[in-house]
mmCIF file of C-alpha atoms in Angstrom:
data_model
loop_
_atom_site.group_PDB
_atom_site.id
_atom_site.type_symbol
_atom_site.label_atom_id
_atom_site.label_comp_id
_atom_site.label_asym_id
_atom_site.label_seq_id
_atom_site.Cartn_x
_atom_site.Cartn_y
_atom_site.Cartn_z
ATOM 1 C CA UNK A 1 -113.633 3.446 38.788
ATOM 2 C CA UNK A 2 -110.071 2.470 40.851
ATOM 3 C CA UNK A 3 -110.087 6.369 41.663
ATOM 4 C CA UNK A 4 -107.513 5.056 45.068
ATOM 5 C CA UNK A 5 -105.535 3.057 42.712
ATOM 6 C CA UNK A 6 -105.131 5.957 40.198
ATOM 7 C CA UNK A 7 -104.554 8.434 43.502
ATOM 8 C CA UNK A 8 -101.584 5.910 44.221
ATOM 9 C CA UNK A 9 -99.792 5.924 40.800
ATOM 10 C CA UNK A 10 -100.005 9.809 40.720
ATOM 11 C CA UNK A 11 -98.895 10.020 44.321
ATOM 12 C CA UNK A 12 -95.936 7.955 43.530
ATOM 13 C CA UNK A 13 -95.085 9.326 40.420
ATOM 14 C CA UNK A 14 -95.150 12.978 42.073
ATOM 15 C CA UNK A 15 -92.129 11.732 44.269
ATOM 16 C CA UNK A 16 -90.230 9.722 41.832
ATOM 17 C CA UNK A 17 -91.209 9.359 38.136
ATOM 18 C CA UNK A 18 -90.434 5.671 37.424
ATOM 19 C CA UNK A 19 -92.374 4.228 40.891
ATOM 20 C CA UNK A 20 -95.556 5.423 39.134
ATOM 21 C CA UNK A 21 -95.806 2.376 36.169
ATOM 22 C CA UNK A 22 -94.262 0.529 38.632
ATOM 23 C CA UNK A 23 -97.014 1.031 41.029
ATOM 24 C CA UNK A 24 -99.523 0.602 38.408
ATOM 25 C CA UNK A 25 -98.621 -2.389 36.943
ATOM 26 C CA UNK A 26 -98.705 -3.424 40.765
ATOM 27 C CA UNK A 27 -102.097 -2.461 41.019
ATOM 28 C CA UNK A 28 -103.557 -4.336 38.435
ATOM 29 C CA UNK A 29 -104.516 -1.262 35.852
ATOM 30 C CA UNK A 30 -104.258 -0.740 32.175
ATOM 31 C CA UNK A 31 -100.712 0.479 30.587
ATOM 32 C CA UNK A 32 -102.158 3.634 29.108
ATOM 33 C CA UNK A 33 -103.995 4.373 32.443
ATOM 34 C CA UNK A 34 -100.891 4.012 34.337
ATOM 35 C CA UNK A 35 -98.854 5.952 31.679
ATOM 36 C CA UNK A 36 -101.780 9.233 31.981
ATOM 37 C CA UNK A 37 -101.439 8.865 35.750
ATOM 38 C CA UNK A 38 -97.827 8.943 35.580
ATOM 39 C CA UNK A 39 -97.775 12.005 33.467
ATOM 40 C CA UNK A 40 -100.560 13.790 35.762
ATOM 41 C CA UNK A 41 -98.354 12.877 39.329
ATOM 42 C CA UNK A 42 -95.415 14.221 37.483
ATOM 43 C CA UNK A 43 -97.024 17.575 36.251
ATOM 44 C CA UNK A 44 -98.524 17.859 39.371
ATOM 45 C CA UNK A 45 -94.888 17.995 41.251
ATOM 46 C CA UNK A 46 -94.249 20.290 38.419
ATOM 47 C CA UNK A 47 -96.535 22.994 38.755
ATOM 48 C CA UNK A 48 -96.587 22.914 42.929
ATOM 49 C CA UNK A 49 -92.903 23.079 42.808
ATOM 50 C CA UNK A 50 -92.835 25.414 40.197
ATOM 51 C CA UNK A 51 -94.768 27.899 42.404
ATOM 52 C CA UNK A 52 -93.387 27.401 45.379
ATOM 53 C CA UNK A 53 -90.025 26.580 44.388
ATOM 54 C CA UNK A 54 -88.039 30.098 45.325
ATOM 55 C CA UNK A 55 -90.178 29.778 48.724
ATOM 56 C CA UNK A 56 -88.870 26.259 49.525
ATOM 57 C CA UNK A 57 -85.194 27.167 48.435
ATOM 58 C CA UNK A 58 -85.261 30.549 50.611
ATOM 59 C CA UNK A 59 -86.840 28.158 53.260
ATOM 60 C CA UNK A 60 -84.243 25.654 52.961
ATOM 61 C CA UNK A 61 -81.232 28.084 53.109
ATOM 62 C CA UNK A 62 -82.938 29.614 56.337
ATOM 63 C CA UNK A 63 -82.846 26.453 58.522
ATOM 64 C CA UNK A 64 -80.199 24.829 57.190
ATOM 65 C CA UNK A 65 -76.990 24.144 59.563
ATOM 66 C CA UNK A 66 -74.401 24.609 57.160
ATOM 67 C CA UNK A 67 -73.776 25.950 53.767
ATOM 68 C CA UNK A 68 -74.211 23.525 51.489
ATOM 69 C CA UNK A 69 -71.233 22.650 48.785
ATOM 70 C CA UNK A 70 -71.106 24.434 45.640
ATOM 71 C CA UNK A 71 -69.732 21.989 43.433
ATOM 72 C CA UNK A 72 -71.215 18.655 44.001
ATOM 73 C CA UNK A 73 -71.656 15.453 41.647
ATOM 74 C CA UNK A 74 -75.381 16.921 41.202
ATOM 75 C CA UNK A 75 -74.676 19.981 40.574
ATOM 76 C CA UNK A 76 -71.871 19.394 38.181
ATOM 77 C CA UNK A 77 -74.193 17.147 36.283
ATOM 78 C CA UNK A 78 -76.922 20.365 36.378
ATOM 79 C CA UNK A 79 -74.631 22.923 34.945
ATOM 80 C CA UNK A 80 -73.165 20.341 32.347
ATOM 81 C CA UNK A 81 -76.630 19.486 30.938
ATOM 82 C CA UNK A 82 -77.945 23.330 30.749
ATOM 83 C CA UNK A 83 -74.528 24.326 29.469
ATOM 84 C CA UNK A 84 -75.000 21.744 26.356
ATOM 85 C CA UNK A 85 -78.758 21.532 25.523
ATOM 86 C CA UNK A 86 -80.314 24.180 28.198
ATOM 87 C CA UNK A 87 -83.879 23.566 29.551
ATOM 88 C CA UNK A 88 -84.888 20.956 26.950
ATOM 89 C CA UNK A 89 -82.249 18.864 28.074
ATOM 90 C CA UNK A 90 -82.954 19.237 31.653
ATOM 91 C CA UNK A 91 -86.650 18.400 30.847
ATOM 92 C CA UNK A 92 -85.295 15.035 29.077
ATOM 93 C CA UNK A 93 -83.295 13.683 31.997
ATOM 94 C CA UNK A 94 -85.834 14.687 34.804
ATOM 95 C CA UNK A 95 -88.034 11.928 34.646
ATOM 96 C CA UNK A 96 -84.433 9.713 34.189
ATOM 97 C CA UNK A 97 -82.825 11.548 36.765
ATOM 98 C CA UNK A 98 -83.520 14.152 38.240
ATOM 99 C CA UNK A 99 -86.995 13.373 39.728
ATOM 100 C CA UNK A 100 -90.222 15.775 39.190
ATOM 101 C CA UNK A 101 -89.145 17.794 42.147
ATOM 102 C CA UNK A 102 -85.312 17.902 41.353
ATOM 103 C CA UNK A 103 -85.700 18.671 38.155
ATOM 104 C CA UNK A 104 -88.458 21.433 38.992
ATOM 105 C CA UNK A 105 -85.970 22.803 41.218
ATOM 106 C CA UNK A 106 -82.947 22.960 39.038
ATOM 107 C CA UNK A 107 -85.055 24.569 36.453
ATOM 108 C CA UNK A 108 -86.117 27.411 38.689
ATOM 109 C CA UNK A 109 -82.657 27.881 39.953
ATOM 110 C CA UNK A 110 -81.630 29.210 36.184
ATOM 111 C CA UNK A 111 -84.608 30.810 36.169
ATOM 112 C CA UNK A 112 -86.423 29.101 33.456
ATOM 113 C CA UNK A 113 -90.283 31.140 32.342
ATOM 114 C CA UNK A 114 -92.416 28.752 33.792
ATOM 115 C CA UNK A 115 -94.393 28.433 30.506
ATOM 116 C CA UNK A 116 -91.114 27.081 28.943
ATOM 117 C CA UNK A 117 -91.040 24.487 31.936
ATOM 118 C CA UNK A 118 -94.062 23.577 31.987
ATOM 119 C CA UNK A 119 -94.183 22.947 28.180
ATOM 120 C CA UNK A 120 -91.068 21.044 28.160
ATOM 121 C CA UNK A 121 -91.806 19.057 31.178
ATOM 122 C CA UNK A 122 -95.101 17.961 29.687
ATOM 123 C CA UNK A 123 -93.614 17.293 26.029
ATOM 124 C CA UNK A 124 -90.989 14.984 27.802
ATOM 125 C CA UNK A 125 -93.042 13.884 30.348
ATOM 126 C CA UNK A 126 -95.687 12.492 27.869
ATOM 127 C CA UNK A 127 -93.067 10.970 25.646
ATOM 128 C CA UNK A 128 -91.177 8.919 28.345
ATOM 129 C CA UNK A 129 -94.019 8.140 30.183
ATOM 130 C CA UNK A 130 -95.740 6.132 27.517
ATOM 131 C CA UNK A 131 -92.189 4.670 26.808
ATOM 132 C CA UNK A 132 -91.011 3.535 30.279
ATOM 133 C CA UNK A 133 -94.771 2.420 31.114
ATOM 134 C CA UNK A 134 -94.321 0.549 28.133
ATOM 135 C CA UNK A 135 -90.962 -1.221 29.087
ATOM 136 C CA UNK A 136 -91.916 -1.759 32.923
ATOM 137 C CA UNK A 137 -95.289 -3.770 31.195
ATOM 138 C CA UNK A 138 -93.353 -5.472 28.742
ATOM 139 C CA UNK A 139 -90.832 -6.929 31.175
ATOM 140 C CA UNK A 140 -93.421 -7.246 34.399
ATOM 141 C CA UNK A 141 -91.599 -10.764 35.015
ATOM 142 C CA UNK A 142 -88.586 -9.077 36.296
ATOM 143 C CA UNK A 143 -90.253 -6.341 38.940
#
């Protein structure tokens, strides 16, 4: 088995959720394989960032050199999309936008139950994975 080549989807995936089909197709393996391994890399982020994620953002504000702005384009966007559809629609636009860890992040800043984000990341997770894997297949001639 390509266990390095799977390793390399999830790895990417983890960081930014559409560089994992892209890295698969790269690598030669199956859509469905590429779509699982993107889910996995994503879930992954999920649940290590889920844990950790009050430690990194206490972290963060520690070191930091300035205080960071309130109101930005990102955070706008956050507050906008949890005033209208709340965690499920913060779930939907992660792998879109937000990335794995962003998303993760934003989550645990409203203090989402982590069974609610881990549910909702892996409904929406599973759902666009299959369907961007798909797309990035379907149209290989243009990556």
């Amino acid at each position: 088995m390509p266990w390095a080549k799977y390793i390399s989807v999830v790895l990417a995936s983890m960081v930014k959720f559409v560089a994992g089909p892209i890295t698969g197709m790269a690598l030669g393996l199956q859509w469905y394989e590429t779509a699982l391994c993107t889910v996995v890399g994503m879930m992954l982020s999920v649940v290590i960032f889920l844990f950790l994620g009050t430690a990194i953002q206490h972290l963060m504000n520690r070191y930091r050199k300035q205080k960071p702005t309130l109101f930005s384009k990102r955070t706008r966007l956050a507050v906008r999309v949890w005033k209208k559809s709340g965690m499920t629609g913060i779930a939907f636009l992660t792998p879109l936008l937000f990335t794995p860890i962003g998303g993760t992040l934003i989550a645990v800043s409203f203090k989402v139950p982590r069974l609610t984000v881990i549910a909702q990341m892996l409904f929406w997770g599973v759902v666009l994975g299959v369907i961007i894997t798909l797309v990035v297949y379907e149209f290989r001639s243009f990556f």
